[in-house]
Amino acid sequence: PSEKARVVGAVGRLLGARGQALDEDALGREYDRARDRFMIPGWEALPPEFVEAVLGRLDEDERRRLDALIDRYRLFQQRFFQNASSLAADPAASRRDFARLLASLGNRIRKEAPGDAERAYRLSLRLSPDRNLAHAGLALLLAQTGRTRDARQEARIALEVLDEYARRAAEAPPSTEDIYPFRTPPALREALGRVAAGD
């Protein structure tokens, strides 16, 4: 059993010995709140469902690269992890959101740390290959570093992702972090169009 299950069970036995009842759901919520507030951030502090959803998609080398990015850019200090227990509610959605966080990191560090940015984009795409604008950041980075053929391929994929966002604009438009450093999707589309054309 998990630590949470052991704690809830032990408290239940203590209360039972005193003739008192236990509301397991209420105690579970209190356990989550205390853990989120007091535990040192790290994989061990995160719900196992979320950890498996993320690390289960990566091979050993990718896990090492992810851990290096987490340490270097203090990703566990991000707001995303402040309510860690909520990541277990829908581990697949939380994994996709974490992939967006990695793509956003790549966007922010692309100019000053292109190697780390590329690792962040590629890990993002491993975690969430569909509808991921990390393709856009990766295309622009590859073009910036002279890998034109790979940049064109990524740009074409990114344009398809932007088309998908345009079709679903009312329900889920791309966030400013998804398209950074561009201010609007059309500005990003224009830059990707130039890369896709080999300009």
mmCIF file of C-alpha atoms in Angstrom, residues 54-66 123 126:
data_model
loop_
_atom_site.group_PDB
_atom_site.id
_atom_site.type_symbol
_atom_site.label_atom_id
_atom_site.label_comp_id
_atom_site.label_asym_id
_atom_site.label_seq_id
_atom_site.Cartn_x
_atom_site.Cartn_y
_atom_site.Cartn_z
ATOM 1 C CA VAL A 54 5.440 10.547 -16.992
ATOM 2 C CA LEU A 55 8.392 8.259 -16.349
ATOM 3 C CA GLY A 56 6.663 5.246 -17.888
ATOM 4 C CA ARG A 57 6.895 6.952 -21.300
ATOM 5 C CA LEU A 58 10.623 7.637 -21.076
ATOM 6 C CA ASP A 59 13.647 5.375 -21.396
ATOM 7 C CA GLU A 60 16.506 5.554 -18.895
ATOM 8 C CA ASP A 61 18.504 8.124 -20.863
ATOM 9 C CA GLU A 62 15.458 10.364 -21.299
ATOM 10 C CA ARG A 63 14.769 10.136 -17.567
ATOM 11 C CA ARG A 64 18.325 11.308 -16.837
ATOM 12 C CA ARG A 65 17.898 14.225 -19.242
ATOM 13 C CA LEU A 66 14.581 15.130 -17.635
ATOM 14 C CA LEU A 123 10.982 15.344 -23.927
ATOM 15 C CA ARG A 126 7.772 12.146 -26.024
#
